PDB file of C-alpha atoms in Angstrom:
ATOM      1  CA  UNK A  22       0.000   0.000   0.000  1.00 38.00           C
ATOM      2  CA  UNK A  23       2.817   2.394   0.927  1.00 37.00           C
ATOM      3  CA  UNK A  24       4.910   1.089  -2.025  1.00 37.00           C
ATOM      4  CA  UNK A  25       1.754   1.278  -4.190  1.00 39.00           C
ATOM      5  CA  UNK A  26       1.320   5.223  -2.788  1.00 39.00           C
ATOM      6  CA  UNK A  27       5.065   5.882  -3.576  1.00 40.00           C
ATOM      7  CA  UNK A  28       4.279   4.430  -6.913  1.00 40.00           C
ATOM      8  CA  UNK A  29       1.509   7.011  -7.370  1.00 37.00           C
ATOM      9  CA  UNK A  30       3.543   9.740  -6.060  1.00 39.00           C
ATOM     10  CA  UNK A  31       6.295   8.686  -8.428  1.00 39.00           C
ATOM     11  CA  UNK A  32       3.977   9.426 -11.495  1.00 40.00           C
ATOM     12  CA  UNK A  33       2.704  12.084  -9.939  1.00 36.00           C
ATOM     13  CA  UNK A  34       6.038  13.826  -9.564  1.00 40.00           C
ATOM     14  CA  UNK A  35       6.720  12.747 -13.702  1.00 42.00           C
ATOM     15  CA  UNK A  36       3.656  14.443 -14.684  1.00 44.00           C
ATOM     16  CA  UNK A  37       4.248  18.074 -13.628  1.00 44.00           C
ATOM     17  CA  UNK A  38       7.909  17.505 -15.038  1.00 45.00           C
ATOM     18  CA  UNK A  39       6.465  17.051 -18.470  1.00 45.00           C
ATOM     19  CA  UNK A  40       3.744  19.988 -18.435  1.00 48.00           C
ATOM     20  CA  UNK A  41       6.738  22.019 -17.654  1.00 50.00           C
ATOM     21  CA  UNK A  42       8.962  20.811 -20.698  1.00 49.00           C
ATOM     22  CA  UNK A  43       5.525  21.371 -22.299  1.00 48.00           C
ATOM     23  CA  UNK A  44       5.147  24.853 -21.405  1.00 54.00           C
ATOM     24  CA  UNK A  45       8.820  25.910 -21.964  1.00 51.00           C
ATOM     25  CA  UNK A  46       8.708  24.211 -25.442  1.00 47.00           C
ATOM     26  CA  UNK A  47       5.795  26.309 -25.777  1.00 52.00           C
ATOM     27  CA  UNK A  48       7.056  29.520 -24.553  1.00 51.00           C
ATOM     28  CA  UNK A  49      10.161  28.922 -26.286  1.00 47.00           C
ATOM     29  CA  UNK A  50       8.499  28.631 -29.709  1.00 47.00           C
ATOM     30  CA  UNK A  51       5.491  31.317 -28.762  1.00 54.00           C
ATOM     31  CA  UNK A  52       8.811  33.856 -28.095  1.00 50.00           C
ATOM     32  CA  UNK A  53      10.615  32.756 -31.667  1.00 47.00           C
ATOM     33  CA  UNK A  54       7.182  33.240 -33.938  1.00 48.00           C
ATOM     34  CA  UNK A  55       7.115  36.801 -31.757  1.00 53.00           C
ATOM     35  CA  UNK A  56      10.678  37.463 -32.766  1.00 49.00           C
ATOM     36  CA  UNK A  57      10.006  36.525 -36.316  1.00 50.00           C
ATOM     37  CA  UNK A  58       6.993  38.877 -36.260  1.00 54.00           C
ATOM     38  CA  UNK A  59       8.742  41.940 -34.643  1.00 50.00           C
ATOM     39  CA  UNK A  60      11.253  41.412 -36.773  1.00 51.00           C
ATOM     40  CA  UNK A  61       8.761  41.437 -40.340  1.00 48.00           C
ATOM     41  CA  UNK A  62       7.021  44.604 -38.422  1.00 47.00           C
ATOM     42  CA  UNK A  63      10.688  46.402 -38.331  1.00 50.00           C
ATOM     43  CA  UNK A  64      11.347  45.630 -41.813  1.00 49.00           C
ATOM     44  CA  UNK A  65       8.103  46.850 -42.953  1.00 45.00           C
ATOM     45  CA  UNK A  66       8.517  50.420 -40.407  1.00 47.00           C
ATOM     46  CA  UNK A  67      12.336  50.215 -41.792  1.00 52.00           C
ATOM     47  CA  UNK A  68      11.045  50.068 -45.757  1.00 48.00           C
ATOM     48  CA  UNK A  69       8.413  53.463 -44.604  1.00 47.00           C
ATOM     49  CA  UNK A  70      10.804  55.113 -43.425  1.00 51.00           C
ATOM     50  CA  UNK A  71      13.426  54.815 -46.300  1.00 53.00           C
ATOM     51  CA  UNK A  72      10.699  55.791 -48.355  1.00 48.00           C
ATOM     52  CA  UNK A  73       9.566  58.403 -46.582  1.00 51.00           C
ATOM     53  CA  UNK A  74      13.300  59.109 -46.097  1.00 52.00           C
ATOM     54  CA  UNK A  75      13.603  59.416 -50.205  1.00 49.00           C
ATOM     55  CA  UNK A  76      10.599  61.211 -50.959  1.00 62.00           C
ATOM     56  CA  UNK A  77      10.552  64.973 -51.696  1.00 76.00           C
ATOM     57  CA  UNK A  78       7.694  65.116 -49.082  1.00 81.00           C
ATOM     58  CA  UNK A  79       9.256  63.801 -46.239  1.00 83.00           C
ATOM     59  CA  UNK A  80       9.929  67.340 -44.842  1.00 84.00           C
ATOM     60  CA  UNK A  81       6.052  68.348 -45.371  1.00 89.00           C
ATOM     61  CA  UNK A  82       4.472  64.738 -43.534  1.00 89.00           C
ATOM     62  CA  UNK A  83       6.934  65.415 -40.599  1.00 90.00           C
ATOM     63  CA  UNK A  84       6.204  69.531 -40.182  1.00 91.00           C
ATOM     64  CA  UNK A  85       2.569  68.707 -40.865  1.00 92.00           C
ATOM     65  CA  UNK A  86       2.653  65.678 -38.093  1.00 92.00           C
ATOM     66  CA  UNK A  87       4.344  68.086 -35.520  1.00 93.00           C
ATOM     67  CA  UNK A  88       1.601  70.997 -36.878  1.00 94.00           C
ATOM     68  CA  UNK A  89      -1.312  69.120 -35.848  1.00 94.00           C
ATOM     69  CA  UNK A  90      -0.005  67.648 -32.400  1.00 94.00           C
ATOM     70  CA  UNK A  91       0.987  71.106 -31.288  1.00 94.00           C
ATOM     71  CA  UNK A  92      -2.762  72.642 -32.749  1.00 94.00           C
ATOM     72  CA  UNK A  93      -4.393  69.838 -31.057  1.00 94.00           C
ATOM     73  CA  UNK A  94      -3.120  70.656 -27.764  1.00 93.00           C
ATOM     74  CA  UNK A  95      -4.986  73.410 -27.699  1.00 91.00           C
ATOM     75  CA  UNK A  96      -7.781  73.090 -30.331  1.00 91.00           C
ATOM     76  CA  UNK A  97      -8.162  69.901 -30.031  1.00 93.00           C
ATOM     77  CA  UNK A  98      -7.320  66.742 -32.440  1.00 94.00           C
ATOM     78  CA  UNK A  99     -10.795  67.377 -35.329  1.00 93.00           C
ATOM     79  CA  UNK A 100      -9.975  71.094 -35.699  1.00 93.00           C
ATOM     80  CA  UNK A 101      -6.075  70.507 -35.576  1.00 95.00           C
ATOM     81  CA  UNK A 102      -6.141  68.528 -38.637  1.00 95.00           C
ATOM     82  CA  UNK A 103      -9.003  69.856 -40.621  1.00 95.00           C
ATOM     83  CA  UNK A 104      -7.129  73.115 -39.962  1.00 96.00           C
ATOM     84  CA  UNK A 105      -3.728  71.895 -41.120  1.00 96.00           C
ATOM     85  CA  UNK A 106      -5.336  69.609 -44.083  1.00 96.00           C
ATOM     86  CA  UNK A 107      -6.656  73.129 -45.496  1.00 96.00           C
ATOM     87  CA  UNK A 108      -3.098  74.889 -45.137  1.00 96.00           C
ATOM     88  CA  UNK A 109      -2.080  72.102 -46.756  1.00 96.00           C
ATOM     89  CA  UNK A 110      -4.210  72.140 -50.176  1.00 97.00           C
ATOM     90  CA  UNK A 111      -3.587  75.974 -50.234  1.00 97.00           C
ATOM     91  CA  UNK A 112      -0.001  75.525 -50.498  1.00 96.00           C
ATOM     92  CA  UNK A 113      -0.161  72.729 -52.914  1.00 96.00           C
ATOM     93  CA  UNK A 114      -2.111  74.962 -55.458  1.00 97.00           C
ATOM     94  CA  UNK A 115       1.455  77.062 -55.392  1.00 96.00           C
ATOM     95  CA  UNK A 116       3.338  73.845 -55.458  1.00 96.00           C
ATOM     96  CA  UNK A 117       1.371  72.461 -58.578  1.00 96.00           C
ATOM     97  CA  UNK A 118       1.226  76.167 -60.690  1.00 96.00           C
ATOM     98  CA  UNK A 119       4.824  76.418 -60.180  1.00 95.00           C
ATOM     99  CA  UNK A 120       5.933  73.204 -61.409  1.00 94.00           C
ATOM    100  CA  UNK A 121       4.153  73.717 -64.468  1.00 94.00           C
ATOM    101  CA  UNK A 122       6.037  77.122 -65.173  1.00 94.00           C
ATOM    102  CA  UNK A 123       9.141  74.650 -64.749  1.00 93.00           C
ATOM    103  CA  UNK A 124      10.169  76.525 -62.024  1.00 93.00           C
ATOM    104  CA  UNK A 125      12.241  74.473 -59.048  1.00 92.00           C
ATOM    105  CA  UNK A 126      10.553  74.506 -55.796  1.00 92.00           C
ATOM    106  CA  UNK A 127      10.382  72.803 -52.631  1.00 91.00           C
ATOM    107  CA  UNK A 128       7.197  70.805 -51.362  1.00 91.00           C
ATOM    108  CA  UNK A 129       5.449  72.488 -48.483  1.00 93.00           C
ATOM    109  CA  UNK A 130       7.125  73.225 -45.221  1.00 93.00           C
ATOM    110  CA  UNK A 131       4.892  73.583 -41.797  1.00 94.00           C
ATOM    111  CA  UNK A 132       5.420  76.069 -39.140  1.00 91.00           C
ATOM    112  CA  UNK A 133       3.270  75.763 -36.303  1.00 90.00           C
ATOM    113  CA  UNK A 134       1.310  79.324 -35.518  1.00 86.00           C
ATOM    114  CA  UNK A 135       3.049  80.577 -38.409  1.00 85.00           C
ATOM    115  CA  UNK A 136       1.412  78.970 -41.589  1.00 89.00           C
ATOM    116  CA  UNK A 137       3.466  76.923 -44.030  1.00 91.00           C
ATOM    117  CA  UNK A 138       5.453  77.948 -47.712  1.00 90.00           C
ATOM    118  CA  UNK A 139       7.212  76.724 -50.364  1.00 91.00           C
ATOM    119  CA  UNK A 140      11.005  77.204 -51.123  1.00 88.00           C
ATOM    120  CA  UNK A 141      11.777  79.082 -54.327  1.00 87.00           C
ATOM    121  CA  UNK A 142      14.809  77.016 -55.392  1.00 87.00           C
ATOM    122  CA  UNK A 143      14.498  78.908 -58.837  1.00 84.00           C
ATOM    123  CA  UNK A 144      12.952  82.275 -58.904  1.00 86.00           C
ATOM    124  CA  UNK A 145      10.166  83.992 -61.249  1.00 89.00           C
ATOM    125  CA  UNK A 146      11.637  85.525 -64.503  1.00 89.00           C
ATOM    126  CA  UNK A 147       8.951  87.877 -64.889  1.00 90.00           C
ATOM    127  CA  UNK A 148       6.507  89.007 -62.497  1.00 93.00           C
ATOM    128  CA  UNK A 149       4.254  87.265 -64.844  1.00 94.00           C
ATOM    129  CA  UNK A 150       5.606  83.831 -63.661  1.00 95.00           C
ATOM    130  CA  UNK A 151       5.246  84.945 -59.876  1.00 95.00           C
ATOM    131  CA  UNK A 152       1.578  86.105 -59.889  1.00 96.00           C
ATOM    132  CA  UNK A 153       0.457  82.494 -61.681  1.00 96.00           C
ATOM    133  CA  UNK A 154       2.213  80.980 -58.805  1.00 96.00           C
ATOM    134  CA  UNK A 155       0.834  83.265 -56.362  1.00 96.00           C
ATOM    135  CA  UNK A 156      -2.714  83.207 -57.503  1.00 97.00           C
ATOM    136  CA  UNK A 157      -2.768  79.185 -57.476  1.00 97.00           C
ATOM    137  CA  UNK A 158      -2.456  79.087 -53.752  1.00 97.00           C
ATOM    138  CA  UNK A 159      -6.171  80.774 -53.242  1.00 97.00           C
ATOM    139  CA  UNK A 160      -7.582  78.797 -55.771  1.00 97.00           C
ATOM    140  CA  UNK A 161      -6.948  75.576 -54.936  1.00 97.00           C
ATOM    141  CA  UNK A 162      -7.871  77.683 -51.381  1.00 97.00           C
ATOM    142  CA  UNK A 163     -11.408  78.362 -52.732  1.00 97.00           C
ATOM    143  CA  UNK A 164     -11.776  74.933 -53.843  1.00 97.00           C
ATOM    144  CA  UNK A 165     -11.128  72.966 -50.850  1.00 97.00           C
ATOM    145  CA  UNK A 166     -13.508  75.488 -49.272  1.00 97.00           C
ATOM    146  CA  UNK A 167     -16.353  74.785 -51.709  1.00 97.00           C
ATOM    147  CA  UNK A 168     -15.566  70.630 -51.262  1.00 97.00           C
ATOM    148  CA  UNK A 169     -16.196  71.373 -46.936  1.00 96.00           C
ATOM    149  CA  UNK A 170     -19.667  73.012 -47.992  1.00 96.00           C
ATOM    150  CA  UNK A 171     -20.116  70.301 -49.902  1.00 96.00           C
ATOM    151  CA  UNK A 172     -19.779  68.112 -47.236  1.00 96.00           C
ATOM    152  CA  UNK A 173     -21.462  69.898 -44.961  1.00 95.00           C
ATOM    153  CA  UNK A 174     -24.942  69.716 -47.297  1.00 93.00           C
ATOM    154  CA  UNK A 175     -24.034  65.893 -47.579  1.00 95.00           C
ATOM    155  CA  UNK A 176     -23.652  65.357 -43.487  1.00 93.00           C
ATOM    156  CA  UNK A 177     -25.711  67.919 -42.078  1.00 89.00           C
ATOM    157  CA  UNK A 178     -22.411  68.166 -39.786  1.00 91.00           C
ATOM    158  CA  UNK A 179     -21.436  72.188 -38.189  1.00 91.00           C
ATOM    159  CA  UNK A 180     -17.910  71.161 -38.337  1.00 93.00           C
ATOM    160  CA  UNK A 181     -17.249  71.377 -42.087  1.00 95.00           C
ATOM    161  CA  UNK A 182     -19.700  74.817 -42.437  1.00 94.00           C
ATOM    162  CA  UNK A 183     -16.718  75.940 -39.638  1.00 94.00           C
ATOM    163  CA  UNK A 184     -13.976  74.392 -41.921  1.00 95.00           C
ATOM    164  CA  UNK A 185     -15.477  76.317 -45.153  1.00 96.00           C
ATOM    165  CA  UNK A 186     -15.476  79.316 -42.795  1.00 96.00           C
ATOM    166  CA  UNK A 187     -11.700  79.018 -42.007  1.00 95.00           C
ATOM    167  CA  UNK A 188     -10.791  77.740 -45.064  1.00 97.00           C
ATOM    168  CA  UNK A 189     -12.377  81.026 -46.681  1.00 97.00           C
ATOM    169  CA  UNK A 190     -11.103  83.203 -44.239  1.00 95.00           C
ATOM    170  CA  UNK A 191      -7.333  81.927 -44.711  1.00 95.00           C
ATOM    171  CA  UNK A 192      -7.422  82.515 -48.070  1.00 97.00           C
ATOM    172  CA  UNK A 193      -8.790  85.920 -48.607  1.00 96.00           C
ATOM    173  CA  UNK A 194      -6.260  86.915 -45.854  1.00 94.00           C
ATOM    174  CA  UNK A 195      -3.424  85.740 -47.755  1.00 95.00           C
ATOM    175  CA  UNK A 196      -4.882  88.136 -50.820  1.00 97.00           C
ATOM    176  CA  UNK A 197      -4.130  91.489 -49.186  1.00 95.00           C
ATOM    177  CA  UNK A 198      -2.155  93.644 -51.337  1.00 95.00           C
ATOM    178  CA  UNK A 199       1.225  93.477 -50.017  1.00 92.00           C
ATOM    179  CA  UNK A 200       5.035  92.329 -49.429  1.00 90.00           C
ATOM    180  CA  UNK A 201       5.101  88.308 -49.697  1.00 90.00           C
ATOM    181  CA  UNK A 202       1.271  87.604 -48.952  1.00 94.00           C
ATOM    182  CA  UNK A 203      -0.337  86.122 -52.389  1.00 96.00           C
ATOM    183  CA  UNK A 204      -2.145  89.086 -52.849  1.00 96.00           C
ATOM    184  CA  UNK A 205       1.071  91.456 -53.008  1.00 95.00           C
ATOM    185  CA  UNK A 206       2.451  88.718 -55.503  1.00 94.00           C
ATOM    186  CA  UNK A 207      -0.705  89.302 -57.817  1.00 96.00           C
ATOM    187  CA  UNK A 208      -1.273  92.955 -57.282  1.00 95.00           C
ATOM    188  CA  UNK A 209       2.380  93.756 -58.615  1.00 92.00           C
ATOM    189  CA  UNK A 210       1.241  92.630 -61.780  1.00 94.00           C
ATOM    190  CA  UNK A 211      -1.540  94.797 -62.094  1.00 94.00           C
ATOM    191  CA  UNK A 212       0.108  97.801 -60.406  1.00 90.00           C
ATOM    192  CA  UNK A 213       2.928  97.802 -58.007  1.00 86.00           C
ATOM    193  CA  UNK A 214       1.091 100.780 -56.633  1.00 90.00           C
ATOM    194  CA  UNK A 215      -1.690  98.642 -55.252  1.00 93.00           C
ATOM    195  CA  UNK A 216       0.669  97.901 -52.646  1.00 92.00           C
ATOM    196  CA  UNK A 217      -0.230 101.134 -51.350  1.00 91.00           C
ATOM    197  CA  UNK A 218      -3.863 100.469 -50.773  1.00 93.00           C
ATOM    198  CA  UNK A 219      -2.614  97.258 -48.964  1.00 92.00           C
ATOM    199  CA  UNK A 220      -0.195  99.323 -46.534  1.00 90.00           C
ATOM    200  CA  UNK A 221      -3.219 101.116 -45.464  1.00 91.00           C
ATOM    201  CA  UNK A 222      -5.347  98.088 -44.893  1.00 91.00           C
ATOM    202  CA  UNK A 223      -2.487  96.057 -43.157  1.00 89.00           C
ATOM    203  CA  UNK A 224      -2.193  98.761 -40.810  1.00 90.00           C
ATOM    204  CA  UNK A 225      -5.689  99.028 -39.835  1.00 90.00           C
ATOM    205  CA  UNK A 226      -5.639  95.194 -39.560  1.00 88.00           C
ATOM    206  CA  UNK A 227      -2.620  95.811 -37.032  1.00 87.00           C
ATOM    207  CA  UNK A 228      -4.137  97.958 -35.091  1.00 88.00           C
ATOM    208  CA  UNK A 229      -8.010  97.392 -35.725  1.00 84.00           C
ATOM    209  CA  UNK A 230      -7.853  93.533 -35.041  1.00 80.00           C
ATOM    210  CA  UNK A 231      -4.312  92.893 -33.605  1.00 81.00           C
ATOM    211  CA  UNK A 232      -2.598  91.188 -36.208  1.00 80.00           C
ATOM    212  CA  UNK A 233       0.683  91.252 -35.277  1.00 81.00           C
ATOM    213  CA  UNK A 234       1.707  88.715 -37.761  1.00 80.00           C
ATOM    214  CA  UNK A 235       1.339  91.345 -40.172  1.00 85.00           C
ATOM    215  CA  UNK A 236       4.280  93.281 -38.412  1.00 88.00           C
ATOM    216  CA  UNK A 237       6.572  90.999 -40.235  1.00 87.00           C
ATOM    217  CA  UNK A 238       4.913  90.890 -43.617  1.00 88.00           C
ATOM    218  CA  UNK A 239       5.172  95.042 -43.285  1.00 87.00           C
ATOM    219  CA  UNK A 240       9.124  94.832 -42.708  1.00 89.00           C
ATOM    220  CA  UNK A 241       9.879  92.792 -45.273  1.00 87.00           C
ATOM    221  CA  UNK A 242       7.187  94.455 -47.950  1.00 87.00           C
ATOM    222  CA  UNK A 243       8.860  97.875 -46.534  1.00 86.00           C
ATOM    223  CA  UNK A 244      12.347  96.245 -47.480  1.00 87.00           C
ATOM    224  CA  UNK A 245      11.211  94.906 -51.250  1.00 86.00           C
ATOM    225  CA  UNK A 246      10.118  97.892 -52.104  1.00 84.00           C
ATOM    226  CA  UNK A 247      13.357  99.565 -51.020  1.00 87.00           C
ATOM    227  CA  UNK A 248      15.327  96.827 -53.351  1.00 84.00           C
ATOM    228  CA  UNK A 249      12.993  97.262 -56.113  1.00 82.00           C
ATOM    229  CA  UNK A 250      13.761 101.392 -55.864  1.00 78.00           C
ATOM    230  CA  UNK A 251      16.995 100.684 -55.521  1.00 82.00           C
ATOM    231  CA  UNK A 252      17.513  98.368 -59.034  1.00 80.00           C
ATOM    232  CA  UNK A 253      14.872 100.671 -61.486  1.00 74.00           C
ATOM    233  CA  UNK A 254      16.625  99.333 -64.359  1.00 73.00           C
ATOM    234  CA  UNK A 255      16.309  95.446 -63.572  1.00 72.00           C
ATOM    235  CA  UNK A 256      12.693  96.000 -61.769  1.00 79.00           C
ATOM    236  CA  UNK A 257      10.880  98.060 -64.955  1.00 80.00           C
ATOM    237  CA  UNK A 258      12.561  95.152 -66.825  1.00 80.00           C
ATOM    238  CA  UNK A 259      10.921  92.522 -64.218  1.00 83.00           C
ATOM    239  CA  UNK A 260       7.306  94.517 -63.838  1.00 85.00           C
ATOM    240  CA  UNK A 261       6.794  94.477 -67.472  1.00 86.00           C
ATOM    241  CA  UNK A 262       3.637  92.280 -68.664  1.00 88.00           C
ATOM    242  CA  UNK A 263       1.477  92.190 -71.832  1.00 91.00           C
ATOM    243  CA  UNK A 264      -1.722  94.608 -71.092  1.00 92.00           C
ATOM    244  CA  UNK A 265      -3.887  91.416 -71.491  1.00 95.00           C
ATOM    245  CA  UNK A 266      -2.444  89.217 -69.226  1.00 95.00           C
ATOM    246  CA  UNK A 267      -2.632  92.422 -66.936  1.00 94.00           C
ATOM    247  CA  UNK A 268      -6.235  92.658 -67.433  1.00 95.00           C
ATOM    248  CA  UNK A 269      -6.640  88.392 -67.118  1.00 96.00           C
ATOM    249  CA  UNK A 270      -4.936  88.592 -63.861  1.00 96.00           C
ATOM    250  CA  UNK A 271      -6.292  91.967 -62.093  1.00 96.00           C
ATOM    251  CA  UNK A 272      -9.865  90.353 -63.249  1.00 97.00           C
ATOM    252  CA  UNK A 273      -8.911  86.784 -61.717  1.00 97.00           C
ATOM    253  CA  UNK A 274      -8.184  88.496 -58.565  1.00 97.00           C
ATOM    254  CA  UNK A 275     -11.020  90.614 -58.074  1.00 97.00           C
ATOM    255  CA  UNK A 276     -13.436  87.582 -58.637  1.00 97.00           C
ATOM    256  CA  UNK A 277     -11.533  85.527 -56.187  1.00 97.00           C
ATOM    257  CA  UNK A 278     -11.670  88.078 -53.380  1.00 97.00           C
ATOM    258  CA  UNK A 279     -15.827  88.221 -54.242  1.00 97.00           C
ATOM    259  CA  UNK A 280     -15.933  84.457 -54.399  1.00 97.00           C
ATOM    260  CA  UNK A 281     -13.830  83.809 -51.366  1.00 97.00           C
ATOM    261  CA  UNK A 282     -15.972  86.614 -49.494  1.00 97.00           C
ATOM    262  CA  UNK A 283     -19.455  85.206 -50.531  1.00 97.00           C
ATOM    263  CA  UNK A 284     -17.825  81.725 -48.998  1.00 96.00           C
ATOM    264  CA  UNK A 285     -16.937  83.219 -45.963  1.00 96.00           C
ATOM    265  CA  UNK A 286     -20.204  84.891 -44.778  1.00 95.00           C
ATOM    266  CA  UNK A 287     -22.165  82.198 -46.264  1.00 95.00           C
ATOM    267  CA  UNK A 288     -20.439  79.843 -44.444  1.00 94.00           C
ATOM    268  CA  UNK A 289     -20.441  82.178 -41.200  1.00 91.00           C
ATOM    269  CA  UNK A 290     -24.581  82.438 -41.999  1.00 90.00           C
ATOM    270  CA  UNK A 291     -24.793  78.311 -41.674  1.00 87.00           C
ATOM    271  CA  UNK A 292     -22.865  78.400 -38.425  1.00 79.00           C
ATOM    272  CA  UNK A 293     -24.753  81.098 -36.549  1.00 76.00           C
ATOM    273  CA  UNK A 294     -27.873  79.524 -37.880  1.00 69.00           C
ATOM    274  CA  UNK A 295     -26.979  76.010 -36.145  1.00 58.00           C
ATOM    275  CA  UNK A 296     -26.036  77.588 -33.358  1.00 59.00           C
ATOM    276  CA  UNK A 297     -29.406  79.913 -32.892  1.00 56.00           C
ATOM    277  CA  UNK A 298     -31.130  76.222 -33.590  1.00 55.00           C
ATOM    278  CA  UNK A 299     -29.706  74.873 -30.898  1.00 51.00           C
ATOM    279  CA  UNK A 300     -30.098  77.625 -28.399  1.00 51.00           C
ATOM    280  CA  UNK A 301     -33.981  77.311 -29.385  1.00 54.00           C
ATOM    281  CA  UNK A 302     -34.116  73.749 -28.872  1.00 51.00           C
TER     282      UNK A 302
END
């Protein structure tokens, strides 16, 4: 009976031995199928990130990553990208319209609470050339803004009638007549003397609405102007454009500043009307 329980206990004590070879095989090959698959995932993240590494618009994906993150600290993650996504499509309309003059330029580079640009690697010939690249940024600017009323009408959701709005806004700021903003670029091939009416306006801007952004736009429009005074002989040679294309772009320009401002208060008019709705409800 004893020898019989020692028996017992003798299988007993072979059993667990086994379930633990068992579940160290097990762990062994659970651990090695792991490896294998970390191993496939870091060749996979290792083949993104050479091609992100070799594309032209690495530089724009990682300022445009960092853009959001820092917006949506404070705005919050829908508006941070919406917001960014519309910088974004604004910029590529100058990326796009200078490519097809052939000139050399850089994809888009992000600065967070600044806005984003474009690197002139090869500059205008004519300020012909520079107000076709200018102008493309607002129209690709209107676009995207007519695609968020779009989907507003197709949602019935505030937040792209608040996108339009921003979208709108953006670009018909960038269209004031002066220094590097698109509409000083544009303007100066209609009349450099625009830029007059646009010193006025950024000024009452600056000290109407606090833009203080505009403070550096101002010192460097202040300084072009200087440089263009300065070389008379190579700027009249610059400035000079065929009367039509004069006409083509001064006529372009005023119908994007109505179209853009229609957007804007029409897209201001759907907000405020949500929002009355739902202070009724």
């Amino acid at each position: 009976m004893l020898h019989g329980e020692n028996g017992r206990d003798g299988d007993f004590g072979e059993k667990p031995t086994k379930r633990n070879n068992k579940t160290i095989f097990s762990i062994v090959i659970t651990a090695f199928l792991g490896l294998l698959n970390f191993s496939k995932l870091a060749v996979i993240a290792k083949l993104l990130f050479g091609l992100l590494k070799a594309s032209k618009f690495a530089g724009t994906f990682i300022s445009m990553g960092l853009t959001v993150v820092l917006y949506a600290q404070i705005y919050g993650w829908l508006f941070a990208v919406g917001f960014v996504a519309v910088i974004f499509v604004h910029e590529m309309g100058h990326y796009i319209t200078s490519k097809k003059l052939g000139l050399d330029v850089s994809a888009p580079t992000f600065i967070p609470f600044l806005g984003a640009f474009i690197k002139m690697k090869s500059m205008p010939k004519s300020v012909r050339e520079e107000a076709i690249t200018a102008i493309g940024g607002p129209v690709a600017g209107a676009f995207i803004t007519f695609v968020c009323l779009g989907l507003y009408y197709l949602m019935s959701n505030p937040y792209w009638a608040g996108l339009a709005y921003l979208s709108a806004f953006i670009n018909l700021f960038n269209l004031l007549p002066f220094g590097s903003l698109d509409g000083g670029r544009i303007s100066k091939a209609i009349s450099p003397f625009i830029w007059l009416i646009g010193l006025v306006m950024a000024l009452f801007l600056i000290w109407k609405l606090h833009a203080y952004i505009l403070l550096i736009i101002l010192f460097f429009g202040v300084y072009e102007v200087i440089t263009m005074y300065r070389q008379k002989s190579v700027t009249t040679q610059y400035l000079s454009v065929a009367p039509s294309f004069r006409l083509k772009i001064g006529f372009s320009y005023l119908m994007l500043i109505a179209v853009l401002a229609f957007l804007m208060m029409y897209s201001l008019d759907i907000s405020k009307t949500f929002t009355d709705s739902l202070h009724i409800r």
